[in-house]
mmCIF file of C-alpha atoms and ligand atoms in Angstrom:
data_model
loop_
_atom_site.group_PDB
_atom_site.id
_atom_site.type_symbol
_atom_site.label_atom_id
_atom_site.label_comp_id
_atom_site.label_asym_id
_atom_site.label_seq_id
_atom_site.Cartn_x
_atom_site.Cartn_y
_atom_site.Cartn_z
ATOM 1 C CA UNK A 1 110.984 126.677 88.104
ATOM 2 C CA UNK A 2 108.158 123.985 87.990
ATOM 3 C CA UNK A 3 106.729 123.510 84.579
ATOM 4 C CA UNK A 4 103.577 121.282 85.059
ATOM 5 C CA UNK A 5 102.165 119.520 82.118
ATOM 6 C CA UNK A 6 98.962 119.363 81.255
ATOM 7 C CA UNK A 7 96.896 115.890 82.338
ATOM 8 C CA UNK A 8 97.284 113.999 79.149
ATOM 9 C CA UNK A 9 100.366 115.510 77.389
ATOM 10 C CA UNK A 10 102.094 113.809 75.357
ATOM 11 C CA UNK A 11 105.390 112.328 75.144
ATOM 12 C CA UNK A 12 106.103 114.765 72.132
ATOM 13 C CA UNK A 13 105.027 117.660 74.313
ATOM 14 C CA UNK A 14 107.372 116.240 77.000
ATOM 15 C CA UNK A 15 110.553 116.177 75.101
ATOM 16 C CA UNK A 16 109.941 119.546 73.551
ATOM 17 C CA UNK A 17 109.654 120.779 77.201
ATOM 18 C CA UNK A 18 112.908 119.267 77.889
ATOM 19 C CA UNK A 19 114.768 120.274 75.018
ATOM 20 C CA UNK A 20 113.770 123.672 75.684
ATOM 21 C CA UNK A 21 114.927 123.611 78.935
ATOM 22 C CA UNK A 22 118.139 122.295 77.993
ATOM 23 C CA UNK A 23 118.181 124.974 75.196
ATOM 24 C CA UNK A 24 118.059 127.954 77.959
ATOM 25 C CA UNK A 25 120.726 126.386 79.855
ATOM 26 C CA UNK A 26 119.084 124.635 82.744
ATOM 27 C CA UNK A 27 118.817 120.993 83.894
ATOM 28 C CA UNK A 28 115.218 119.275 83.359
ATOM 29 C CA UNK A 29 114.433 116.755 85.776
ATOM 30 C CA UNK A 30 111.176 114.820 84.991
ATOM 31 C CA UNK A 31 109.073 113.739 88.301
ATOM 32 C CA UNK A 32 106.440 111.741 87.085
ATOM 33 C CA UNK A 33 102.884 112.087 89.009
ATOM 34 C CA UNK A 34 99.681 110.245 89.359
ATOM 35 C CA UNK A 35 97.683 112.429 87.353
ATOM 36 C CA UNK A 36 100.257 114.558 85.799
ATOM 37 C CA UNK A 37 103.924 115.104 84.933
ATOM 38 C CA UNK A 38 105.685 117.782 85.869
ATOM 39 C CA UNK A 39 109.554 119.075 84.928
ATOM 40 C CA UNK A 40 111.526 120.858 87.374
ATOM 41 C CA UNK A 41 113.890 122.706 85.512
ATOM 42 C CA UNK A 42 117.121 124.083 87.682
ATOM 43 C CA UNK A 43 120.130 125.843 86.998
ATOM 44 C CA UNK A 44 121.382 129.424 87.845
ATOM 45 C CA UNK A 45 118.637 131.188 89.864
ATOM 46 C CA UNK A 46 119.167 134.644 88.628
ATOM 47 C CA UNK A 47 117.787 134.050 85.034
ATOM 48 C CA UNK A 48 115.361 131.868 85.579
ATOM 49 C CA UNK A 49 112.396 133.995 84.677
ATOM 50 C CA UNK A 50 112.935 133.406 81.149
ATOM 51 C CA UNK A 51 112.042 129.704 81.600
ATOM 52 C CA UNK A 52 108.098 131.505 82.224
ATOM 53 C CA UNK A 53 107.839 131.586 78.470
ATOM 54 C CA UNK A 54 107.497 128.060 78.387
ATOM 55 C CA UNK A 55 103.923 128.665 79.546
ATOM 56 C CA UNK A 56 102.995 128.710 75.645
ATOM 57 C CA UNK A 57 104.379 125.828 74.506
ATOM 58 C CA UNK A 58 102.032 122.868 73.933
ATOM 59 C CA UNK A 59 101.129 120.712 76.725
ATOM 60 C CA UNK A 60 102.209 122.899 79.114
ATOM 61 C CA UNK A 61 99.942 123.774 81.845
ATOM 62 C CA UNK A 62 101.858 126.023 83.676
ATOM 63 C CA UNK A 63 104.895 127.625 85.123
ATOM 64 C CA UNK A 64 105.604 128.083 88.690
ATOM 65 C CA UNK A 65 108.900 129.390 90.785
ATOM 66 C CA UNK A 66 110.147 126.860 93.251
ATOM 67 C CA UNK A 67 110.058 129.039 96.457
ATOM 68 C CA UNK A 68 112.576 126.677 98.289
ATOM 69 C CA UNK A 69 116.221 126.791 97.962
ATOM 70 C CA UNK A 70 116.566 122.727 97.486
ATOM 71 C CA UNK A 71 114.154 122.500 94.513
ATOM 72 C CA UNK A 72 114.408 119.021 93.666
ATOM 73 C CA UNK A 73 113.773 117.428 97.660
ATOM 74 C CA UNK A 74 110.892 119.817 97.955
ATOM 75 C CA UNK A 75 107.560 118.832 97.760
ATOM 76 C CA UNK A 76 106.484 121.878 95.475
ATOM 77 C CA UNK A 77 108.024 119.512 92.767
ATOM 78 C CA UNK A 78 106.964 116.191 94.048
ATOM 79 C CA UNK A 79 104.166 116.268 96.420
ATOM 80 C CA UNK A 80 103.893 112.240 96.537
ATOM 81 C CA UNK A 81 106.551 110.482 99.127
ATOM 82 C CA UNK A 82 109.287 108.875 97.400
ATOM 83 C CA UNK A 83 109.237 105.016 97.918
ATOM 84 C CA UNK A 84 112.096 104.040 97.383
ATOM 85 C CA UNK A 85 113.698 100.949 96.557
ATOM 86 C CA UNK A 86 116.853 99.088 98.175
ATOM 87 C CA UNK A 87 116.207 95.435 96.867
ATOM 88 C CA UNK A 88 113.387 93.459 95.583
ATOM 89 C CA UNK A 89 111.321 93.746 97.934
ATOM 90 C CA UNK A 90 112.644 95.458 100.571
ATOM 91 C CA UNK A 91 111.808 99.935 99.914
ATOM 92 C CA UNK A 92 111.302 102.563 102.151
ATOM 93 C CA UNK A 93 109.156 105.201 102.115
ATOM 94 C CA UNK A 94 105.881 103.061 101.721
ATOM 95 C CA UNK A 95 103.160 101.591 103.921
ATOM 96 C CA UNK A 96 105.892 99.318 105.964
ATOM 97 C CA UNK A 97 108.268 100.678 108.331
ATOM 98 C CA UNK A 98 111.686 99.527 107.523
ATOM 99 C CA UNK A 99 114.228 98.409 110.416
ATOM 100 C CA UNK A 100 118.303 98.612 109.002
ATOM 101 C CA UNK A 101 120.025 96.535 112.305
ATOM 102 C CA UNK A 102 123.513 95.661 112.984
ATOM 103 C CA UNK A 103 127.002 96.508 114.653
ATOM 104 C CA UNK A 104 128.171 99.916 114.673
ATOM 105 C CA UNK A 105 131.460 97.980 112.534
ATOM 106 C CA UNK A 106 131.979 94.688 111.649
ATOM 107 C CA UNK A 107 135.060 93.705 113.631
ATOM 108 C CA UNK A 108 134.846 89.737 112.419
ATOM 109 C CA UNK A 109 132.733 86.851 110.297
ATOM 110 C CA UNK A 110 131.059 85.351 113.820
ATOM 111 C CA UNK A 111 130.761 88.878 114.486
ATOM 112 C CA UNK A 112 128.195 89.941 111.643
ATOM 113 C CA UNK A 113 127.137 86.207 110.818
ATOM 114 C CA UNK A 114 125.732 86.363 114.298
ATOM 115 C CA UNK A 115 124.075 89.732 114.457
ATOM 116 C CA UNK A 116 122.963 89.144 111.098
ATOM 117 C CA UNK A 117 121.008 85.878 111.489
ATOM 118 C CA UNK A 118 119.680 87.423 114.746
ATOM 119 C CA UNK A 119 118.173 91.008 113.273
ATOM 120 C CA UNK A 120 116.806 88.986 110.405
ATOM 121 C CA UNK A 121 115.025 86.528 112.497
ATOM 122 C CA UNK A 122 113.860 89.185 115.205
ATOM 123 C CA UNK A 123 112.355 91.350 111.625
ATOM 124 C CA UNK A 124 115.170 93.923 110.529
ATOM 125 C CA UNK A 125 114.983 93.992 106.609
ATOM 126 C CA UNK A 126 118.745 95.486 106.348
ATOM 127 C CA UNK A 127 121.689 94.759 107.255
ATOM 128 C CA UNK A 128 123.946 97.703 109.049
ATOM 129 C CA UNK A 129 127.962 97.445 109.465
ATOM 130 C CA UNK A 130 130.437 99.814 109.084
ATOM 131 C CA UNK A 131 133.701 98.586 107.496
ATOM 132 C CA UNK A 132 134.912 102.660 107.046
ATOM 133 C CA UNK A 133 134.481 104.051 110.497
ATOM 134 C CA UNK A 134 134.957 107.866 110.915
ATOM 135 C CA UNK A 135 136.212 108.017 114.667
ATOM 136 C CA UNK A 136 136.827 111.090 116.284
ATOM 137 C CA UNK A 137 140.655 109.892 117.454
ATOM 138 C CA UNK A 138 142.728 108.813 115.038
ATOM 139 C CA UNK A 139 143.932 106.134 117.494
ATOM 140 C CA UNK A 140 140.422 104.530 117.748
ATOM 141 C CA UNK A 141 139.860 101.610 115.413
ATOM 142 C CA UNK A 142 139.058 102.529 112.194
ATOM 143 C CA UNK A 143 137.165 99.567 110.651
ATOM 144 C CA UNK A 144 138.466 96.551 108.960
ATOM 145 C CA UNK A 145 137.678 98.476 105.324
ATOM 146 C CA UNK A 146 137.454 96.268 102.190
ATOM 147 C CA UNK A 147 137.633 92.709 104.352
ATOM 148 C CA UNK A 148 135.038 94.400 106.351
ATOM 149 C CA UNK A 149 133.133 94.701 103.133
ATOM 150 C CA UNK A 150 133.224 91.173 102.232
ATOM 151 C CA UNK A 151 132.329 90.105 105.017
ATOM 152 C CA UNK A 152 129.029 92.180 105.159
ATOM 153 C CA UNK A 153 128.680 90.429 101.608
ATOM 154 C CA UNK A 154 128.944 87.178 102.849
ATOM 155 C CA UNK A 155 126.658 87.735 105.610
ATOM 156 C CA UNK A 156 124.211 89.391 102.484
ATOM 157 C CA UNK A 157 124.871 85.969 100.659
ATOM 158 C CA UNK A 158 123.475 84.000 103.714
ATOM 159 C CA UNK A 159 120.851 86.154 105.025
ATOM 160 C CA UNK A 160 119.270 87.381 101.880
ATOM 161 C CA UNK A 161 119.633 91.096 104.182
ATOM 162 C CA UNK A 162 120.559 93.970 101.973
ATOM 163 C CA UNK A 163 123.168 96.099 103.064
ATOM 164 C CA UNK A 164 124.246 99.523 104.266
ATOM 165 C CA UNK A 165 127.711 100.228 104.865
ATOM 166 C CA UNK A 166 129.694 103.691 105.387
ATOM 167 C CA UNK A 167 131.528 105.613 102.724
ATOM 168 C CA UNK A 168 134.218 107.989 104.581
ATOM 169 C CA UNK A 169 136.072 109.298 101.499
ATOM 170 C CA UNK A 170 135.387 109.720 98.077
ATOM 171 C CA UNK A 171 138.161 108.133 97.477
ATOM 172 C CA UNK A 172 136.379 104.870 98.113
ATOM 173 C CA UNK A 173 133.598 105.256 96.685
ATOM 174 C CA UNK A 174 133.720 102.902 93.535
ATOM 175 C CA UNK A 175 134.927 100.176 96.302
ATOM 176 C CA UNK A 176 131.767 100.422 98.417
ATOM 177 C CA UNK A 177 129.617 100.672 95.566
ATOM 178 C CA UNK A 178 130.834 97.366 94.841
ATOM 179 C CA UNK A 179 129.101 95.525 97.430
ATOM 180 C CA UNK A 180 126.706 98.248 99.158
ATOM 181 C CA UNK A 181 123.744 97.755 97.883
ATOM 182 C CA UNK A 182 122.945 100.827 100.487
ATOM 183 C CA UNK A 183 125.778 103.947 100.714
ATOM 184 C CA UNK A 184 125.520 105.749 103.985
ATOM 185 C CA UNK A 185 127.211 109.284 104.741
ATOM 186 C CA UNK A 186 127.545 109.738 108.176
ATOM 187 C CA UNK A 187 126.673 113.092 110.285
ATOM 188 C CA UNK A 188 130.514 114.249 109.766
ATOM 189 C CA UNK A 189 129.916 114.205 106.111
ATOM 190 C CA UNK A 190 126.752 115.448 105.420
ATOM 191 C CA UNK A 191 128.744 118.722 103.670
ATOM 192 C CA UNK A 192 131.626 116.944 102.211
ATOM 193 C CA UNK A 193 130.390 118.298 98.695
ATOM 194 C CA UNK A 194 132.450 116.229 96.683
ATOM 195 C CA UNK A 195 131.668 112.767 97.960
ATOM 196 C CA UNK A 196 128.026 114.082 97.431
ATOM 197 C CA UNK A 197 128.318 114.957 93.846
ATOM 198 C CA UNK A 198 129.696 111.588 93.334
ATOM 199 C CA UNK A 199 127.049 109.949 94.978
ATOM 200 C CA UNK A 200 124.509 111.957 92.864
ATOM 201 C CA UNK A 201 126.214 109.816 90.096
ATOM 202 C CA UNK A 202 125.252 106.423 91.499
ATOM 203 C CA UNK A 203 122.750 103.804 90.813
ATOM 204 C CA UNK A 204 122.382 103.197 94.498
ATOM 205 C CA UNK A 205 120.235 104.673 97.352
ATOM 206 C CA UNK A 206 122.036 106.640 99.602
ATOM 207 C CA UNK A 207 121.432 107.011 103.451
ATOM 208 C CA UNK A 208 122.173 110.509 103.976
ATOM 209 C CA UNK A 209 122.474 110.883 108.105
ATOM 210 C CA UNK A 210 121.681 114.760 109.292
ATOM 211 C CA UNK A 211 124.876 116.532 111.173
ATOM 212 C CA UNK A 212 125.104 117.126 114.334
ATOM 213 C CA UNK A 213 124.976 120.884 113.855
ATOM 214 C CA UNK A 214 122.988 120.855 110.413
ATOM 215 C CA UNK A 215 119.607 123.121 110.200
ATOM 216 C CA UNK A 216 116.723 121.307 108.582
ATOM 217 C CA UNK A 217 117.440 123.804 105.444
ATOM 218 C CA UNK A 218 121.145 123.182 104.940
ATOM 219 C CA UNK A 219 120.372 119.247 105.708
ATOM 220 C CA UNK A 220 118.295 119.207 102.533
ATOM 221 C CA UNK A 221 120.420 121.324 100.763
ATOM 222 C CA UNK A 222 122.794 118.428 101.076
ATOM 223 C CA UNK A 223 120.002 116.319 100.107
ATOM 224 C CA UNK A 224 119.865 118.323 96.888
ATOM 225 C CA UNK A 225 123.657 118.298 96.212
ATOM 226 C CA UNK A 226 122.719 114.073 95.499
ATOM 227 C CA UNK A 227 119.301 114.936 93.372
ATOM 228 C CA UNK A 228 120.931 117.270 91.148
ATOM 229 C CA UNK A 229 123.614 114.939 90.136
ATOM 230 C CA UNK A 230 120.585 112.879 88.912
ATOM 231 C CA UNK A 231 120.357 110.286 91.591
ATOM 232 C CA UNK A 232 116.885 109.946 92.906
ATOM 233 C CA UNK A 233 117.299 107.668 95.645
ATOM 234 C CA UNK A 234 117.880 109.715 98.759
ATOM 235 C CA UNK A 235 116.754 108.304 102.153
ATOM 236 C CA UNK A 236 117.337 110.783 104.624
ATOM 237 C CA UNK A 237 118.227 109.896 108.485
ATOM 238 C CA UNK A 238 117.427 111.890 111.695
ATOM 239 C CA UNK A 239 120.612 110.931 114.426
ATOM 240 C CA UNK A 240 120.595 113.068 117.049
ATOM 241 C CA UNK A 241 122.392 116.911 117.399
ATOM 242 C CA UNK A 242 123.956 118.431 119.488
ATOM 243 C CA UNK A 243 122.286 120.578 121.985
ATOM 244 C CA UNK A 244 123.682 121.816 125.410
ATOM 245 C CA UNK A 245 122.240 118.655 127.088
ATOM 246 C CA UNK A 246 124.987 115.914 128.326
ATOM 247 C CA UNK A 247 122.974 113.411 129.871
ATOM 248 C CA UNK A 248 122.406 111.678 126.271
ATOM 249 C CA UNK A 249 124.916 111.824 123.797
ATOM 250 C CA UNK A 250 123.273 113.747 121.709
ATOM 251 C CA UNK A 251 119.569 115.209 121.524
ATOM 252 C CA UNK A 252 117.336 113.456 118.889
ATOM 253 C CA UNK A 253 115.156 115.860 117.252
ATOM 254 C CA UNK A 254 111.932 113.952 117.077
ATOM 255 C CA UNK A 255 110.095 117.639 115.846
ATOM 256 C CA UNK A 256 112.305 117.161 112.191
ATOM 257 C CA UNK A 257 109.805 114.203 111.365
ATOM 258 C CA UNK A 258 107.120 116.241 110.979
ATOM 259 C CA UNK A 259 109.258 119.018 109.979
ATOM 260 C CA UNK A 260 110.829 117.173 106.920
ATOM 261 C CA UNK A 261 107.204 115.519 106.079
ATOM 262 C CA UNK A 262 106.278 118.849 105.448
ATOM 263 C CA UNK A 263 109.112 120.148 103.448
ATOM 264 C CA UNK A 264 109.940 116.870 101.206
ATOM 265 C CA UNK A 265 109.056 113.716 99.572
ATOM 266 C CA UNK A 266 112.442 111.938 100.585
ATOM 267 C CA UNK A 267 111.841 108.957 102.965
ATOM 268 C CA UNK A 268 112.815 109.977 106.655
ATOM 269 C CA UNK A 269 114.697 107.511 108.700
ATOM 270 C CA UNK A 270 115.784 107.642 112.806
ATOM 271 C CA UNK A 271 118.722 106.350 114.328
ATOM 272 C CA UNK A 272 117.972 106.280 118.073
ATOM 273 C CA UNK A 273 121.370 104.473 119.206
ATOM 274 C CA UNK A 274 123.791 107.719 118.055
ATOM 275 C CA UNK A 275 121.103 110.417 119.189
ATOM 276 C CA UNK A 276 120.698 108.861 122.734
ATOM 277 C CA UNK A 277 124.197 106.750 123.212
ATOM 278 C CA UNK A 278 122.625 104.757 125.724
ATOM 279 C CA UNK A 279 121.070 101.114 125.042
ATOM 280 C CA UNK A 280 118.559 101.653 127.814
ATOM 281 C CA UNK A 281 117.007 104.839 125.708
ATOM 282 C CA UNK A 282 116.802 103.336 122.418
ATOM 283 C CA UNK A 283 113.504 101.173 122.314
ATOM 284 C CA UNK A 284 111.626 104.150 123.949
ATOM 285 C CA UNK A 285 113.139 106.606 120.944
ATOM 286 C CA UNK A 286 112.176 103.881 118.313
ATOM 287 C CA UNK A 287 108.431 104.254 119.312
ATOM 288 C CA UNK A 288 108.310 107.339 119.641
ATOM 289 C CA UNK A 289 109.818 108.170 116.191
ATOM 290 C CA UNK A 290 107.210 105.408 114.463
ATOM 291 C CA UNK A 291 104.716 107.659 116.337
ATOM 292 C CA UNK A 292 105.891 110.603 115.217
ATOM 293 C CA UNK A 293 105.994 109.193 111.180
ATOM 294 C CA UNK A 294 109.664 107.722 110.503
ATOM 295 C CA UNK A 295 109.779 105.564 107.522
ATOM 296 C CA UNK A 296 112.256 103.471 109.104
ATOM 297 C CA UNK A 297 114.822 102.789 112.201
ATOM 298 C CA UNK A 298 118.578 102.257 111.824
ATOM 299 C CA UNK A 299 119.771 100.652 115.169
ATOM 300 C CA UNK A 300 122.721 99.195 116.367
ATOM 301 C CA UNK A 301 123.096 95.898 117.515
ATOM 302 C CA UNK A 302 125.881 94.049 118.976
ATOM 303 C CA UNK A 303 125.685 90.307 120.367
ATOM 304 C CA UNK A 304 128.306 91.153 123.231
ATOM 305 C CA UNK A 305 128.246 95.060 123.911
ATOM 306 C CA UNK A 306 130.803 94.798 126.268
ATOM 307 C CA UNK A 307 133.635 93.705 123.957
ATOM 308 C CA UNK A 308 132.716 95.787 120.975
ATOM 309 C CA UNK A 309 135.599 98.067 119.521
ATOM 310 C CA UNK A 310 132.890 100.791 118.555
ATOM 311 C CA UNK A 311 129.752 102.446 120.084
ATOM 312 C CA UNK A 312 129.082 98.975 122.820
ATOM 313 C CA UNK A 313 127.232 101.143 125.180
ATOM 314 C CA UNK A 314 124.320 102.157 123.115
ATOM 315 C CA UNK A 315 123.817 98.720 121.003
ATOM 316 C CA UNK A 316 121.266 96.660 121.405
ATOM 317 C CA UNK A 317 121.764 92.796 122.636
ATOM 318 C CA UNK A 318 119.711 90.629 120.407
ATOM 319 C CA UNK A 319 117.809 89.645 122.387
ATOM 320 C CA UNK A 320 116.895 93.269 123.622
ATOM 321 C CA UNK A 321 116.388 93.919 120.009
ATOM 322 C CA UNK A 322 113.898 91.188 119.487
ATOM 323 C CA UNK A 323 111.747 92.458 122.162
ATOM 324 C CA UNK A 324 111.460 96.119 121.117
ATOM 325 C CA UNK A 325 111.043 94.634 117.753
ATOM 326 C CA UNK A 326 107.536 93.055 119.039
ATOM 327 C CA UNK A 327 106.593 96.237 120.608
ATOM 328 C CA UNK A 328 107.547 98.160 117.566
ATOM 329 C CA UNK A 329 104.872 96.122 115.870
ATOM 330 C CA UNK A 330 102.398 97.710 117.815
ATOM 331 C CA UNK A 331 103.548 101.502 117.642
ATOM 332 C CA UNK A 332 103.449 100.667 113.554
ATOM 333 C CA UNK A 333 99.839 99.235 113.523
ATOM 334 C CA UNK A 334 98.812 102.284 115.282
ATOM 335 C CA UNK A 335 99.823 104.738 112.492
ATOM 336 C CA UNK A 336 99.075 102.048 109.469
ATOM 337 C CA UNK A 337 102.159 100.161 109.137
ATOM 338 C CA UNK A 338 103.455 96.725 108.866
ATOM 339 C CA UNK A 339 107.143 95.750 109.716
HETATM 340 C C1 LIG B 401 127.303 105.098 112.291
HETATM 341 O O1 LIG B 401 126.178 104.906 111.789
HETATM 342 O O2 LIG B 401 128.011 104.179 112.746
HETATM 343 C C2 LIG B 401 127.795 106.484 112.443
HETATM 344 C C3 LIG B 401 129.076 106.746 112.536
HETATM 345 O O3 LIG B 401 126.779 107.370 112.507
HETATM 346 P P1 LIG B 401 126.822 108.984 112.484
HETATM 347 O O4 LIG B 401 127.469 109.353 111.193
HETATM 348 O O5 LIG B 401 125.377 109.356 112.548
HETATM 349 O O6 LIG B 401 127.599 109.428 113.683
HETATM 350 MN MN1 LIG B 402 128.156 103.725 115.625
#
């Protein structure tokens, strides 16, 4: 249920709200609006109609069922986009389109020191590296895990780029918190449940990538697994699925932009390089998603392809990069945005 204050409750009136919530045996989550606040209260869905006596308390405007299934990623509680915030400075969700560049996985230091100096100076405001990689054969190569991580951090410590890294297992999770300053769950784990709850305990945005076979619906049910454990920041990411086509490696749904827009406040990103696994196709899927509303891009970029031990054939060469980077700037001027 949706219990909207009145414009110009008070704090008081608030609290009372909550407590009463709390006292029914549901969860009050406070969104706070422009004009208005408004509590979305959520819990078991089969008694929820007693919560519609709240309508009498003081302050209380009204009281309104949540039609969706995912209550708090819907925009029936939060009608506003969600900026959010990554580092100072750097958000997503707001008037400038955010570009996250870098190797599929950090393999050395010249590795990432390279890649990062060259996304930073061609305009990407993150960092991307996976130091967890989840490869389909056991015998691929796995990542260089926590020396991977410190060496994203050092290339962080130079660069003054954020960071967004890969968390397999929730096993690891406390590790990559300690130098993420970005948590991504990749396709394969968009309904691993328990690494989601514990994510929903963070103080960290979290990048959660769509599945390959995940319906808009169950995507931001996922979404909602984070919200509910109380963590807010949830950037949501668009990477292809998988249709009967072959020619690309998988088929990026362009149509769950507007889709999403529709159905939630979250910030929606696109990551061209795993929907189309060709480097060719990327910069033309980049403009077409910042025509189509992304809040953002997540691309892969390698400084030699050829030798990389993960995903060569659809990164970028930085110099490649750089040039769709200056077209991009055009495709975000068109729809009101500055990279
Ligand atoms: C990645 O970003 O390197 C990755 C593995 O992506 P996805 O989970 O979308 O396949
Ligand atoms: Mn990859």
């Amino acid at each position: 249920m949706i219990i909207v204050m009145k414009q110009g409750a008070s704090k008081q009136e608030l609290a009372d709200v909550k407590k009463r919530i709390e006292a029914l045996g549901y969860m009050p989550h406070v969104i706070h609006g422009e004009t208005r606040n408004v509590v979305g209260a959520v819990g078991d869905e089969r008694g929820k109609s007693v919560l519609q006596a709240l309508e009498s308390m003081s302050g209380v405007e009204n009281v309104v069922p949540i039609l969706k299934p995912y209550k708090l990623a819907s925009r029936e509680v939060k009608p506003e986009p969600s900026v959010i915030e990554i580092a100072p400075g750097v958000s997503v969700g707001g008037d400038s389109l955010i570009v996250m560049a870098g190797p599929c996985a950090v393999e050395s230091e010249a590795q990432i020191l390279e890649t990062a100096h060259a996304v930073k100076a061609a305009g990407a405001t993150v960092l991307r590296g996976g130091a967890f990689k989840p490869r389909t054969s056991p015998y691929s190569f796995q990542g260089m895990e926590e020396e991977g991580l410190k060496l994203l951090a050092a290339a962080r410590e130079v660069t003054g780029l954020p960071i967004v890294t890969e968390v397999v297992n929730p096993r690891d999770v406390e590790l990559v918190a300690k130098y993420a300053d970005v948590m991504q769950v990749g396709a394969r784990n968009v309904q691993n449940f328990a690494l989601l709850k514990m994510l929903g305990q963070l103080d960290k945005p979290i990048l959660l990538k769509r599945g390959m076979a995940t319906t808009i619906q169950e995507y931001l049910m996922s979404a909602e697994y984070i919200l509910s454990e109380g963590n807010r920041r949830v950037i949501l990411c668009e990477r292809g699925i998988r249709t009967f086509e072959t020619a690309t490696r998988n088929t990026l749904d362009i149509s769950a932009i507007p889709v999403l827009r529709q159905q939630t406040h979250l910030p929606i990103m696109i990551d061209p390089s795993h929907a189309t696994g060709h480097a060719a196709l990327v910069p033309s899927m980049c403009y077409a998603s910042v025509a189509a509303g992304c809040d953002g891009l997540i691309v892969e970029v390698h400084p030699t392809p050829e030798t990389a031990a993960s995903d060569g054939p659809q990164s970028l060469r930085p110099a490649e990069f750089a040039e769709m980077m200056t077209k991009l700037r055009e495709f975000a001027a068109v729809v009101g945005k500055t990279i």
